[in-house]
mmCIF file of C-alpha atoms in Angstrom:
data_model
loop_
_atom_site.group_PDB
_atom_site.id
_atom_site.type_symbol
_atom_site.label_atom_id
_atom_site.label_comp_id
_atom_site.label_asym_id
_atom_site.label_seq_id
_atom_site.Cartn_x
_atom_site.Cartn_y
_atom_site.Cartn_z
ATOM 1 C CA UNK P 1 -95.006 32.225 -24.703
ATOM 2 C CA UNK P 2 -94.637 28.495 -24.101
ATOM 3 C CA UNK P 3 -92.421 26.312 -26.274
ATOM 4 C CA UNK P 4 -95.399 24.631 -28.047
ATOM 5 C CA UNK P 5 -97.015 28.040 -28.643
ATOM 6 C CA UNK P 6 -93.891 29.260 -30.436
ATOM 7 C CA UNK P 7 -94.437 26.604 -33.098
ATOM 8 C CA UNK P 8 -98.132 27.252 -33.571
ATOM 9 C CA UNK P 9 -97.342 29.750 -36.332
ATOM 10 C CA UNK P 10 -95.309 27.224 -38.317
ATOM 11 C CA UNK P 11 -97.229 25.813 -41.276
ATOM 12 C CA UNK P 12 -97.037 22.103 -41.945
ATOM 13 C CA UNK P 13 -93.640 21.049 -43.302
ATOM 14 C CA UNK P 14 -93.337 21.136 -47.095
ATOM 15 C CA UNK P 15 -93.353 17.419 -47.856
ATOM 16 C CA UNK P 16 -96.364 16.389 -45.745
ATOM 17 C CA UNK P 17 -98.176 19.285 -47.454
ATOM 18 C CA UNK P 18 -97.141 17.902 -50.822
ATOM 19 C CA UNK P 19 -98.429 14.438 -49.931
ATOM 20 C CA UNK P 20 -101.768 15.960 -48.937
ATOM 21 C CA UNK P 21 -101.919 17.793 -52.255
ATOM 22 C CA UNK P 22 -100.949 14.915 -54.541
ATOM 23 C CA UNK P 23 -101.351 11.492 -52.981
ATOM 24 C CA UNK P 24 -105.119 11.260 -53.379
ATOM 25 C CA UNK P 25 -104.562 11.373 -57.151
ATOM 26 C CA UNK P 26 -103.088 8.719 -59.409
ATOM 27 C CA UNK P 27 -100.044 9.799 -61.440
ATOM 28 C CA UNK P 28 -100.747 10.322 -65.121
ATOM 29 C CA UNK P 29 -97.685 8.366 -66.224
ATOM 30 C CA UNK P 30 -94.722 6.508 -64.733
ATOM 31 C CA UNK P 31 -93.741 8.675 -61.741
ATOM 32 C CA UNK P 32 -90.529 10.682 -61.789
ATOM 33 C CA UNK P 33 -89.775 12.214 -58.399
ATOM 34 C CA UNK P 34 -88.273 15.710 -58.610
ATOM 35 C CA UNK P 35 -89.753 17.136 -55.409
ATOM 36 C CA UNK P 36 -87.041 16.290 -52.883
ATOM 37 C CA UNK P 37 -83.332 17.066 -53.146
ATOM 38 C CA UNK P 38 -82.097 13.558 -52.436
ATOM 39 C CA UNK P 39 -78.961 12.923 -54.520
ATOM 40 C CA UNK P 40 -79.027 9.650 -56.450
ATOM 41 C CA UNK P 41 -75.623 9.614 -58.104
ATOM 42 C CA UNK P 42 -73.311 6.721 -57.181
ATOM 43 C CA UNK P 43 -71.025 7.284 -54.220
ATOM 44 C CA UNK P 44 -67.442 5.935 -54.169
ATOM 45 C CA UNK P 45 -67.159 2.147 -54.322
ATOM 46 C CA UNK P 46 -64.660 2.117 -51.464
ATOM 47 C CA UNK P 47 -67.258 3.342 -48.955
ATOM 48 C CA UNK P 48 -68.438 -0.201 -48.173
ATOM 49 C CA UNK P 49 -64.926 -1.500 -47.597
ATOM 50 C CA UNK P 50 -64.091 1.428 -45.322
ATOM 51 C CA UNK P 51 -67.252 0.844 -43.309
ATOM 52 C CA UNK P 52 -66.553 -2.894 -43.029
ATOM 53 C CA UNK P 53 -62.987 -2.280 -41.888
ATOM 54 C CA UNK P 54 -64.296 -0.311 -38.903
ATOM 55 C CA UNK P 55 -67.503 -2.237 -38.191
ATOM 56 C CA UNK P 56 -66.284 -3.196 -34.709
ATOM 57 C CA UNK P 57 -66.332 0.492 -33.731
ATOM 58 C CA UNK P 58 -70.107 0.374 -33.541
ATOM 59 C CA UNK P 59 -69.296 -1.109 -30.129
ATOM 60 C CA UNK P 60 -67.823 2.179 -28.875
ATOM 61 C CA UNK P 61 -69.331 5.543 -28.041
ATOM 62 C CA UNK P 62 -68.194 8.060 -30.678
ATOM 63 C CA UNK P 63 -66.477 11.323 -29.697
ATOM 64 C CA UNK P 64 -69.053 14.086 -29.521
ATOM 65 C CA UNK P 65 -67.149 16.671 -31.544
ATOM 66 C CA UNK P 66 -65.650 14.321 -34.158
ATOM 67 C CA UNK P 67 -62.540 12.150 -34.248
ATOM 68 C CA UNK P 68 -59.192 13.944 -34.571
ATOM 69 C CA UNK P 69 -58.803 12.280 -37.963
ATOM 70 C CA UNK P 70 -62.180 13.578 -39.160
ATOM 71 C CA UNK P 71 -61.538 17.083 -37.888
ATOM 72 C CA UNK P 72 -58.133 17.034 -39.567
ATOM 73 C CA UNK P 73 -59.718 15.960 -42.864
ATOM 74 C CA UNK P 74 -62.295 18.743 -42.605
ATOM 75 C CA UNK P 75 -59.676 21.354 -41.742
ATOM 76 C CA UNK P 76 -57.590 20.198 -44.685
ATOM 77 C CA UNK P 77 -60.567 20.568 -47.010
ATOM 78 C CA UNK P 78 -61.348 24.081 -45.722
ATOM 79 C CA UNK P 79 -57.743 25.095 -46.308
ATOM 80 C CA UNK P 80 -57.665 23.623 -49.831
ATOM 81 C CA UNK P 81 -61.080 24.956 -50.807
ATOM 82 C CA UNK P 82 -61.026 28.389 -49.192
ATOM 83 C CA UNK P 83 -57.432 29.057 -48.142
ATOM 84 C CA UNK P 84 -58.501 29.549 -44.523
ATOM 85 C CA UNK P 85 -56.656 27.798 -41.664
ATOM 86 C CA UNK P 86 -58.827 26.658 -38.759
ATOM 87 C CA UNK P 87 -57.876 25.187 -35.386
ATOM 88 C CA UNK P 88 -59.003 21.562 -34.997
ATOM 89 C CA UNK P 89 -59.753 21.790 -31.300
ATOM 90 C CA UNK P 90 -61.459 25.206 -31.265
ATOM 91 C CA UNK P 91 -63.001 26.072 -34.635
ATOM 92 C CA UNK P 92 -64.636 22.915 -36.036
ATOM 93 C CA UNK P 93 -67.294 20.525 -34.834
ATOM 94 C CA UNK P 94 -68.622 17.491 -36.702
ATOM 95 C CA UNK P 95 -72.389 17.353 -37.173
ATOM 96 C CA UNK P 96 -74.953 14.623 -37.601
ATOM 97 C CA UNK P 97 -76.113 16.351 -40.796
ATOM 98 C CA UNK P 98 -76.218 20.109 -41.226
ATOM 99 C CA UNK P 99 -79.892 20.376 -40.293
ATOM 100 C CA UNK P 100 -78.876 19.529 -36.710
ATOM 101 C CA UNK P 101 -76.196 22.205 -36.796
ATOM 102 C CA UNK P 102 -78.332 24.923 -38.371
ATOM 103 C CA UNK P 103 -81.006 24.330 -35.729
ATOM 104 C CA UNK P 104 -78.857 23.895 -32.622
ATOM 105 C CA UNK P 105 -76.454 26.731 -33.429
ATOM 106 C CA UNK P 106 -79.343 29.170 -33.283
ATOM 107 C CA UNK P 107 -80.395 27.857 -29.875
ATOM 108 C CA UNK P 108 -76.810 27.996 -28.612
ATOM 109 C CA UNK P 109 -75.995 31.482 -29.927
ATOM 110 C CA UNK P 110 -79.234 33.483 -29.938
ATOM 111 C CA UNK P 111 -79.818 35.302 -26.606
ATOM 112 C CA UNK P 112 -83.241 35.439 -25.019
ATOM 113 C CA UNK P 113 -83.226 39.207 -25.304
ATOM 114 C CA UNK P 114 -81.828 41.397 -28.054
ATOM 115 C CA UNK P 115 -80.419 44.926 -27.858
ATOM 116 C CA UNK P 116 -82.282 47.087 -25.354
ATOM 117 C CA UNK P 117 -84.177 44.112 -23.965
ATOM 118 C CA UNK P 118 -86.130 43.681 -27.200
ATOM 119 C CA UNK P 119 -87.075 40.394 -28.831
ATOM 120 C CA UNK P 120 -84.103 39.225 -30.878
ATOM 121 C CA UNK P 121 -84.587 38.921 -34.626
ATOM 122 C CA UNK P 122 -83.316 36.136 -36.876
ATOM 123 C CA UNK P 123 -83.283 37.069 -40.565
ATOM 124 C CA UNK P 124 -83.594 34.626 -43.446
ATOM 125 C CA UNK P 125 -84.335 34.651 -47.154
ATOM 126 C CA UNK P 126 -87.868 34.126 -48.371
ATOM 127 C CA UNK P 127 -88.180 31.398 -49.783
ATOM 128 C CA UNK P 128 -85.847 29.392 -47.555
ATOM 129 C CA UNK P 129 -84.896 26.068 -45.967
ATOM 130 C CA UNK P 130 -87.614 25.525 -43.365
ATOM 131 C CA UNK P 131 -85.310 24.667 -40.465
ATOM 132 C CA UNK P 132 -84.225 28.331 -40.242
ATOM 133 C CA UNK P 133 -87.661 29.464 -39.076
ATOM 134 C CA UNK P 134 -88.094 26.555 -36.675
ATOM 135 C CA UNK P 135 -84.704 27.306 -35.122
ATOM 136 C CA UNK P 136 -85.558 30.968 -34.631
ATOM 137 C CA UNK P 137 -88.844 30.104 -32.939
ATOM 138 C CA UNK P 138 -87.183 27.480 -30.738
ATOM 139 C CA UNK P 139 -84.716 30.131 -29.564
ATOM 140 C CA UNK P 140 -87.552 32.524 -28.707
ATOM 141 C CA UNK P 141 -86.586 34.921 -31.501
ATOM 142 C CA UNK P 142 -88.672 36.571 -34.177
ATOM 143 C CA UNK P 143 -88.090 35.048 -37.621
ATOM 144 C CA UNK P 144 -87.979 37.812 -40.239
ATOM 145 C CA UNK P 145 -88.496 36.759 -43.843
ATOM 146 C CA UNK P 146 -86.602 38.925 -46.327
ATOM 147 C CA UNK P 147 -87.747 38.567 -49.959
ATOM 148 C CA UNK P 148 -85.341 36.913 -52.389
ATOM 149 C CA UNK P 149 -87.047 37.647 -55.697
ATOM 150 C CA UNK P 150 -86.117 38.150 -59.326
ATOM 151 C CA UNK P 151 -86.014 41.896 -58.641
ATOM 152 C CA UNK P 152 -83.366 41.414 -55.928
ATOM 153 C CA UNK P 153 -81.343 38.940 -57.983
ATOM 154 C CA UNK P 154 -82.860 36.101 -55.915
ATOM 155 C CA UNK P 155 -80.728 37.171 -52.930
ATOM 156 C CA UNK P 156 -82.202 39.092 -49.982
ATOM 157 C CA UNK P 157 -81.320 42.768 -49.650
ATOM 158 C CA UNK P 158 -80.505 42.821 -45.938
ATOM 159 C CA UNK P 159 -78.921 46.279 -46.213
ATOM 160 C CA UNK P 160 -82.272 47.826 -47.127
ATOM 161 C CA UNK P 161 -83.844 46.835 -43.812
ATOM 162 C CA UNK P 162 -84.710 49.261 -41.029
ATOM 163 C CA UNK P 163 -81.581 49.927 -38.910
ATOM 164 C CA UNK P 164 -83.697 49.408 -35.791
ATOM 165 C CA UNK P 165 -84.449 45.871 -36.951
ATOM 166 C CA UNK P 166 -80.796 45.242 -37.768
ATOM 167 C CA UNK P 167 -79.819 46.482 -34.298
ATOM 168 C CA UNK P 168 -81.861 43.719 -32.663
ATOM 169 C CA UNK P 169 -80.785 41.087 -35.193
ATOM 170 C CA UNK P 170 -78.696 38.289 -33.697
ATOM 171 C CA UNK P 171 -78.399 35.860 -36.617
ATOM 172 C CA UNK P 172 -78.755 36.000 -40.401
ATOM 173 C CA UNK P 173 -79.201 32.759 -42.315
ATOM 174 C CA UNK P 174 -78.073 32.706 -45.927
ATOM 175 C CA UNK P 175 -77.858 29.712 -48.246
ATOM 176 C CA UNK P 176 -75.332 30.034 -51.080
ATOM 177 C CA UNK P 177 -75.621 28.510 -53.611
ATOM 178 C CA UNK P 178 -79.240 29.187 -52.810
ATOM 179 C CA UNK P 179 -82.034 26.689 -52.357
ATOM 180 C CA UNK P 180 -84.279 26.913 -54.350
ATOM 181 C CA UNK P 181 -83.016 29.391 -56.962
ATOM 182 C CA UNK P 182 -79.449 28.171 -57.543
ATOM 183 C CA UNK P 183 -77.904 31.649 -57.238
ATOM 184 C CA UNK P 184 -74.413 32.213 -55.807
ATOM 185 C CA UNK P 185 -73.581 35.084 -53.461
ATOM 186 C CA UNK P 186 -70.473 36.784 -54.842
ATOM 187 C CA UNK P 187 -67.548 38.327 -53.006
ATOM 188 C CA UNK P 188 -69.105 41.798 -52.969
ATOM 189 C CA UNK P 189 -72.390 40.475 -51.599
ATOM 190 C CA UNK P 190 -70.678 38.555 -48.791
ATOM 191 C CA UNK P 191 -68.411 41.526 -47.992
ATOM 192 C CA UNK P 192 -71.384 43.897 -47.730
ATOM 193 C CA UNK P 193 -73.241 41.455 -45.461
ATOM 194 C CA UNK P 194 -70.188 40.957 -43.246
ATOM 195 C CA UNK P 195 -69.720 44.715 -42.962
ATOM 196 C CA UNK P 196 -73.398 45.018 -42.007
ATOM 197 C CA UNK P 197 -72.904 42.307 -39.378
ATOM 198 C CA UNK P 198 -69.888 44.128 -37.949
ATOM 199 C CA UNK P 199 -71.841 47.384 -37.810
ATOM 200 C CA UNK P 200 -74.952 45.903 -36.173
ATOM 201 C CA UNK P 201 -73.225 43.092 -34.245
ATOM 202 C CA UNK P 202 -74.896 39.929 -35.521
ATOM 203 C CA UNK P 203 -73.662 36.549 -36.693
ATOM 204 C CA UNK P 204 -73.991 35.079 -40.175
ATOM 205 C CA UNK P 205 -74.912 31.416 -40.584
ATOM 206 C CA UNK P 206 -73.714 30.497 -44.074
ATOM 207 C CA UNK P 207 -75.478 27.349 -45.289
ATOM 208 C CA UNK P 208 -73.095 26.219 -48.050
ATOM 209 C CA UNK P 209 -74.277 22.636 -48.607
ATOM 210 C CA UNK P 210 -74.456 23.021 -52.396
ATOM 211 C CA UNK P 211 -71.022 24.604 -52.824
ATOM 212 C CA UNK P 212 -69.487 21.700 -54.762
ATOM 213 C CA UNK P 213 -72.203 21.521 -57.432
ATOM 214 C CA UNK P 214 -71.738 24.302 -59.983
ATOM 215 C CA UNK P 215 -71.436 24.967 -63.706
ATOM 216 C CA UNK P 216 -68.040 26.572 -64.291
ATOM 217 C CA UNK P 217 -66.860 28.657 -61.343
ATOM 218 C CA UNK P 218 -66.709 27.431 -57.752
ATOM 219 C CA UNK P 219 -68.799 29.558 -55.379
ATOM 220 C CA UNK P 220 -66.829 31.790 -53.052
ATOM 221 C CA UNK P 221 -67.275 31.038 -49.354
ATOM 222 C CA UNK P 222 -68.400 33.296 -46.521
ATOM 223 C CA UNK P 223 -65.495 32.321 -44.252
ATOM 224 C CA UNK P 224 -63.115 32.932 -47.135
ATOM 225 C CA UNK P 225 -64.380 36.500 -47.571
ATOM 226 C CA UNK P 226 -64.470 37.201 -43.830
ATOM 227 C CA UNK P 227 -60.888 35.978 -43.478
ATOM 228 C CA UNK P 228 -59.681 38.175 -46.345
ATOM 229 C CA UNK P 229 -61.425 41.198 -44.765
ATOM 230 C CA UNK P 230 -59.934 40.613 -41.324
ATOM 231 C CA UNK P 231 -63.433 40.411 -39.828
ATOM 232 C CA UNK P 232 -63.998 39.036 -36.357
ATOM 233 C CA UNK P 233 -63.692 35.226 -36.436
ATOM 234 C CA UNK P 234 -66.971 35.111 -34.506
ATOM 235 C CA UNK P 235 -68.862 36.902 -37.252
ATOM 236 C CA UNK P 236 -69.382 33.957 -39.646
ATOM 237 C CA UNK P 237 -70.176 30.277 -39.163
ATOM 238 C CA UNK P 238 -70.217 27.951 -42.165
ATOM 239 C CA UNK P 239 -72.221 24.733 -42.430
ATOM 240 C CA UNK P 240 -71.268 21.962 -44.863
ATOM 241 C CA UNK P 241 -72.387 18.430 -45.620
ATOM 242 C CA UNK P 242 -71.427 15.278 -47.490
ATOM 243 C CA UNK P 243 -75.028 14.780 -48.626
ATOM 244 C CA UNK P 244 -74.668 16.749 -51.859
ATOM 245 C CA UNK P 245 -70.865 16.837 -52.234
ATOM 246 C CA UNK P 246 -70.534 13.051 -52.046
ATOM 247 C CA UNK P 247 -74.111 11.910 -52.878
ATOM 248 C CA UNK P 248 -74.416 10.400 -49.395
ATOM 249 C CA UNK P 249 -77.480 11.957 -47.735
ATOM 250 C CA UNK P 250 -77.925 8.853 -45.591
ATOM 251 C CA UNK P 251 -74.482 9.193 -44.024
ATOM 252 C CA UNK P 252 -75.691 12.271 -42.096
ATOM 253 C CA UNK P 253 -72.229 13.793 -41.927
ATOM 254 C CA UNK P 254 -71.522 17.499 -41.884
ATOM 255 C CA UNK P 255 -69.640 20.131 -39.942
ATOM 256 C CA UNK P 256 -69.802 23.662 -38.617
ATOM 257 C CA UNK P 257 -66.742 25.928 -38.523
ATOM 258 C CA UNK P 258 -66.335 29.400 -37.081
ATOM 259 C CA UNK P 259 -64.926 31.416 -34.212
ATOM 260 C CA UNK P 260 -63.717 29.678 -31.024
ATOM 261 C CA UNK P 261 -66.330 31.303 -28.787
ATOM 262 C CA UNK P 262 -69.201 30.331 -31.078
ATOM 263 C CA UNK P 263 -67.991 26.760 -31.507
ATOM 264 C CA UNK P 264 -67.448 26.374 -27.750
ATOM 265 C CA UNK P 265 -71.060 27.346 -27.071
ATOM 266 C CA UNK P 266 -72.374 24.962 -29.740
ATOM 267 C CA UNK P 267 -70.205 22.184 -28.285
ATOM 268 C CA UNK P 268 -71.673 22.799 -24.833
ATOM 269 C CA UNK P 269 -75.187 22.288 -26.164
ATOM 270 C CA UNK P 270 -74.022 19.264 -28.190
ATOM 271 C CA UNK P 271 -72.626 17.629 -25.053
ATOM 272 C CA UNK P 272 -76.122 17.560 -23.559
ATOM 273 C CA UNK P 273 -78.436 17.284 -26.553
ATOM 274 C CA UNK P 274 -76.421 16.185 -29.575
ATOM 275 C CA UNK P 275 -76.298 12.933 -31.484
ATOM 276 C CA UNK P 276 -72.712 12.279 -32.589
ATOM 277 C CA UNK P 277 -72.000 10.342 -35.761
ATOM 278 C CA UNK P 278 -71.167 6.650 -35.117
ATOM 279 C CA UNK P 279 -67.454 5.914 -35.387
ATOM 280 C CA UNK P 280 -67.600 3.725 -38.522
ATOM 281 C CA UNK P 281 -69.471 6.534 -40.295
ATOM 282 C CA UNK P 282 -66.900 9.065 -39.120
ATOM 283 C CA UNK P 283 -64.202 6.859 -40.702
ATOM 284 C CA UNK P 284 -66.063 6.986 -44.014
ATOM 285 C CA UNK P 285 -66.475 10.752 -43.674
ATOM 286 C CA UNK P 286 -62.740 11.170 -42.994
ATOM 287 C CA UNK P 287 -61.927 9.653 -46.360
ATOM 288 C CA UNK P 288 -64.699 11.472 -48.237
ATOM 289 C CA UNK P 289 -63.494 14.911 -47.079
ATOM 290 C CA UNK P 290 -59.974 13.971 -48.187
ATOM 291 C CA UNK P 291 -60.895 12.798 -51.690
ATOM 292 C CA UNK P 292 -61.727 15.100 -54.617
ATOM 293 C CA UNK P 293 -61.928 12.590 -57.470
ATOM 294 C CA UNK P 294 -65.450 11.461 -56.608
ATOM 295 C CA UNK P 295 -66.541 15.092 -56.170
ATOM 296 C CA UNK P 296 -65.273 15.998 -59.633
ATOM 297 C CA UNK P 297 -67.120 13.024 -61.130
ATOM 298 C CA UNK P 298 -70.311 13.933 -59.278
ATOM 299 C CA UNK P 299 -70.094 17.546 -60.466
ATOM 300 C CA UNK P 300 -69.650 16.445 -64.068
ATOM 301 C CA UNK P 301 -72.933 14.522 -63.902
ATOM 302 C CA UNK P 302 -74.756 17.610 -62.651
ATOM 303 C CA UNK P 303 -73.134 19.784 -65.293
ATOM 304 C CA UNK P 304 -74.586 17.435 -67.910
ATOM 305 C CA UNK P 305 -77.991 17.960 -66.294
ATOM 306 C CA UNK P 306 -77.555 21.752 -66.376
ATOM 307 C CA UNK P 307 -76.989 21.535 -70.135
ATOM 308 C CA UNK P 308 -79.967 19.218 -70.557
ATOM 309 C CA UNK P 309 -82.278 21.569 -68.641
ATOM 310 C CA UNK P 310 -81.094 24.532 -70.702
ATOM 311 C CA UNK P 311 -81.752 22.687 -73.967
ATOM 312 C CA UNK P 312 -85.274 21.595 -72.978
ATOM 313 C CA UNK P 313 -86.433 24.630 -70.968
ATOM 314 C CA UNK P 314 -84.322 27.409 -72.467
ATOM 315 C CA UNK P 315 -87.264 28.728 -74.495
ATOM 316 C CA UNK P 316 -89.561 29.000 -71.465
ATOM 317 C CA UNK P 317 -90.265 32.675 -70.642
ATOM 318 C CA UNK P 318 -88.582 33.572 -67.369
ATOM 319 C CA UNK P 319 -86.453 30.419 -67.234
ATOM 320 C CA UNK P 320 -83.463 31.014 -64.946
ATOM 321 C CA UNK P 321 -80.499 28.734 -65.691
ATOM 322 C CA UNK P 322 -79.221 27.843 -62.203
ATOM 323 C CA UNK P 323 -75.619 28.817 -61.472
ATOM 324 C CA UNK P 324 -75.148 26.039 -58.942
ATOM 325 C CA UNK P 325 -76.953 23.470 -56.811
ATOM 326 C CA UNK P 326 -79.344 21.030 -58.412
ATOM 327 C CA UNK P 327 -82.734 22.740 -58.328
ATOM 328 C CA UNK P 328 -84.748 24.362 -61.096
ATOM 329 C CA UNK P 329 -86.870 27.307 -59.964
ATOM 330 C CA UNK P 330 -89.494 27.485 -62.676
ATOM 331 C CA UNK P 331 -92.041 30.304 -63.103
ATOM 332 C CA UNK P 332 -95.720 29.329 -63.301
ATOM 333 C CA UNK P 333 -99.015 31.132 -62.673
ATOM 334 C CA UNK P 334 -99.817 29.125 -59.548
ATOM 335 C CA UNK P 335 -97.356 26.662 -58.032
ATOM 336 C CA UNK P 336 -99.880 24.406 -56.306
ATOM 337 C CA UNK P 337 -102.095 24.165 -59.361
ATOM 338 C CA UNK P 338 -99.102 23.503 -61.622
ATOM 339 C CA UNK P 339 -97.752 20.763 -59.318
ATOM 340 C CA UNK P 340 -101.138 19.058 -59.125
ATOM 341 C CA UNK P 341 -101.717 19.260 -62.884
ATOM 342 C CA UNK P 342 -98.235 17.956 -63.600
ATOM 343 C CA UNK P 343 -98.691 14.975 -61.288
ATOM 344 C CA UNK P 344 -102.171 14.058 -62.539
ATOM 345 C CA UNK P 345 -101.318 14.408 -66.216
ATOM 346 C CA UNK P 346 -97.660 13.317 -66.439
ATOM 347 C CA UNK P 347 -96.554 11.669 -63.165
ATOM 348 C CA UNK P 348 -93.800 14.239 -62.650
ATOM 349 C CA UNK P 349 -93.655 15.204 -58.966
ATOM 350 C CA UNK P 350 -92.402 18.698 -58.086
ATOM 351 C CA UNK P 351 -92.742 21.001 -55.086
ATOM 352 C CA UNK P 352 -94.922 24.138 -55.135
ATOM 353 C CA UNK P 353 -92.670 27.110 -54.449
ATOM 354 C CA UNK P 354 -95.089 28.559 -51.904
ATOM 355 C CA UNK P 355 -94.310 25.635 -49.582
ATOM 356 C CA UNK P 356 -90.794 27.080 -49.188
ATOM 357 C CA UNK P 357 -91.909 30.664 -48.584
ATOM 358 C CA UNK P 358 -94.043 32.790 -46.292
ATOM 359 C CA UNK P 359 -96.707 35.372 -47.028
ATOM 360 C CA UNK P 360 -95.571 38.448 -45.127
ATOM 361 C CA UNK P 361 -98.393 40.705 -46.306
ATOM 362 C CA UNK P 362 -97.038 41.395 -49.777
ATOM 363 C CA UNK P 363 -97.689 37.865 -51.003
ATOM 364 C CA UNK P 364 -95.643 34.684 -50.883
ATOM 365 C CA UNK P 365 -92.608 35.112 -53.185
ATOM 366 C CA UNK P 366 -92.624 31.389 -53.938
ATOM 367 C CA UNK P 367 -96.267 31.216 -55.043
ATOM 368 C CA UNK P 368 -95.520 31.715 -58.737
ATOM 369 C CA UNK P 369 -92.898 28.943 -58.949
ATOM 370 C CA UNK P 370 -92.350 25.226 -58.778
ATOM 371 C CA UNK P 371 -89.091 23.630 -57.613
ATOM 372 C CA UNK P 372 -87.765 20.627 -59.502
ATOM 373 C CA UNK P 373 -84.760 18.677 -58.208
ATOM 374 C CA UNK P 374 -82.381 17.380 -60.893
ATOM 375 C CA UNK P 375 -81.463 14.224 -59.019
ATOM 376 C CA UNK P 376 -82.887 11.441 -61.194
ATOM 377 C CA UNK P 377 -80.744 9.596 -63.780
ATOM 378 C CA UNK P 378 -80.106 11.633 -66.924
ATOM 379 C CA UNK P 379 -82.550 9.794 -69.204
ATOM 380 C CA UNK P 380 -85.295 10.003 -66.571
ATOM 381 C CA UNK P 381 -84.486 13.710 -66.340
ATOM 382 C CA UNK P 382 -84.796 14.119 -70.105
ATOM 383 C CA UNK P 383 -88.166 12.391 -70.091
ATOM 384 C CA UNK P 384 -89.460 14.293 -67.052
ATOM 385 C CA UNK P 385 -88.364 17.745 -68.214
ATOM 386 C CA UNK P 386 -89.911 17.158 -71.623
ATOM 387 C CA UNK P 387 -93.185 16.110 -69.995
ATOM 388 C CA UNK P 388 -93.002 19.137 -67.701
ATOM 389 C CA UNK P 389 -92.371 21.565 -70.539
ATOM 390 C CA UNK P 390 -95.140 20.183 -72.721
ATOM 391 C CA UNK P 391 -97.663 20.051 -69.867
ATOM 392 C CA UNK P 392 -97.005 23.415 -68.220
ATOM 393 C CA UNK P 393 -95.579 25.548 -71.010
ATOM 394 C CA UNK P 394 -96.728 23.782 -74.210
#
C-alpha cells in the first residue's frame, strides 16, 4: 500500500468537519467558542521579558534535542512531580509540541512487520486524539480502536483483547487525564497495562498533556508507576506540553521521556525530519518548567470552572463531572444534531463527539455526546453553559 493510500481511510479532521457542519448557519446569539481546547488563561507576565532578553538567539540554529538548560528544567520537573530520575542526555528530548512527538515516535519505534511477520497493531482509545490514528497509518500499522465507554469507566479495557492481537501490538496510546472524558487512569490501571505490555512486548505512549489540570488529586503518571514496578525503562514513554500546564499553546513546547533506546531512535528521526524549538522559545520554556506558581494559579481557575459546570449541569441525566482536564463530555441523543441546534439557536459552538471516534461495526462511541471545552473566561462560561443546558436539556 502506498503512503497516500494509507491515509485514504482517515476521515476529514474534526475541525474542518465542524466548519462544514456549522459555518453555513448564522449563530443564534453572541458566539461562545467551546469546540477547541485552546487555553485562554493569562500566562506569566515575565514571559515577554524572558523572550526579549534572548531575542538575539533567533540568529542561531537551535539544538535539535533541546538546550542543556531546558533538559535540566524538564528533568527537575519530572523528579519533583513523579519522583523519577531521568538522564538528560539519554532519556529526554524536547519537542515542538507534543503532536509532533506523538506522531514521530510511532514512526521511529513501530517496525514494518509485527510478530511472525504480521502487520503490526497500534491500539488506542475510541474516542481519541486524532493524531494517534494518523501516526499508526504513517508507520504502516493497523490502528485498532478500543472502546472507552461509560461501561468501561471511559478507559479502554486492553486486557480483554484477543491475545493474538496483543502479540502483534507494538504501541498502545493512552491519554490520561483523558480527552475527551476527563477521566484519570489510576495506579492499578497503569500497573495492569504495564504488566500486559511486559507480557506481550509492546510500548506504551502515555499522552499526559492534561496532568496539571485537576480537581483535588494530581493524576498519577505512567512513568511513575513503571519506575515503582521495576519495569523495563523502554516500556513507557511519556509526552508532556506547556500548552495546557502554562496556557501557552502557541509556544509549541513539549517533551518526550522514556528509555535510552527509544529516545535514541526518536532523536535519529528528529535529526532528519524534526523542527526544533527556536532558542528564545526554549529559554521561555526553561523557566516555565521550573516555576509552579503560575501552574497553581492556572489550576485554581479551572477548579472554579469545574464547580460552575457542576452547579449548572449537575441535574442533567448522565452528566459526568470531569476529574481532570478541561473538557465536558455531555450525553445527547445525536451529537451532530445537538451541535448544530446549539449553534443556530444559542451561538454556543461545541464539537460532536462522533468526530473524535470511529465506527468499528458496533457504532461510534462518541455519537451520543458533545465535547465542550471550558477555556473561555468564567462569566462567558456561565452564560454559555446556561444557554447549553436550556437549549439541549431544558
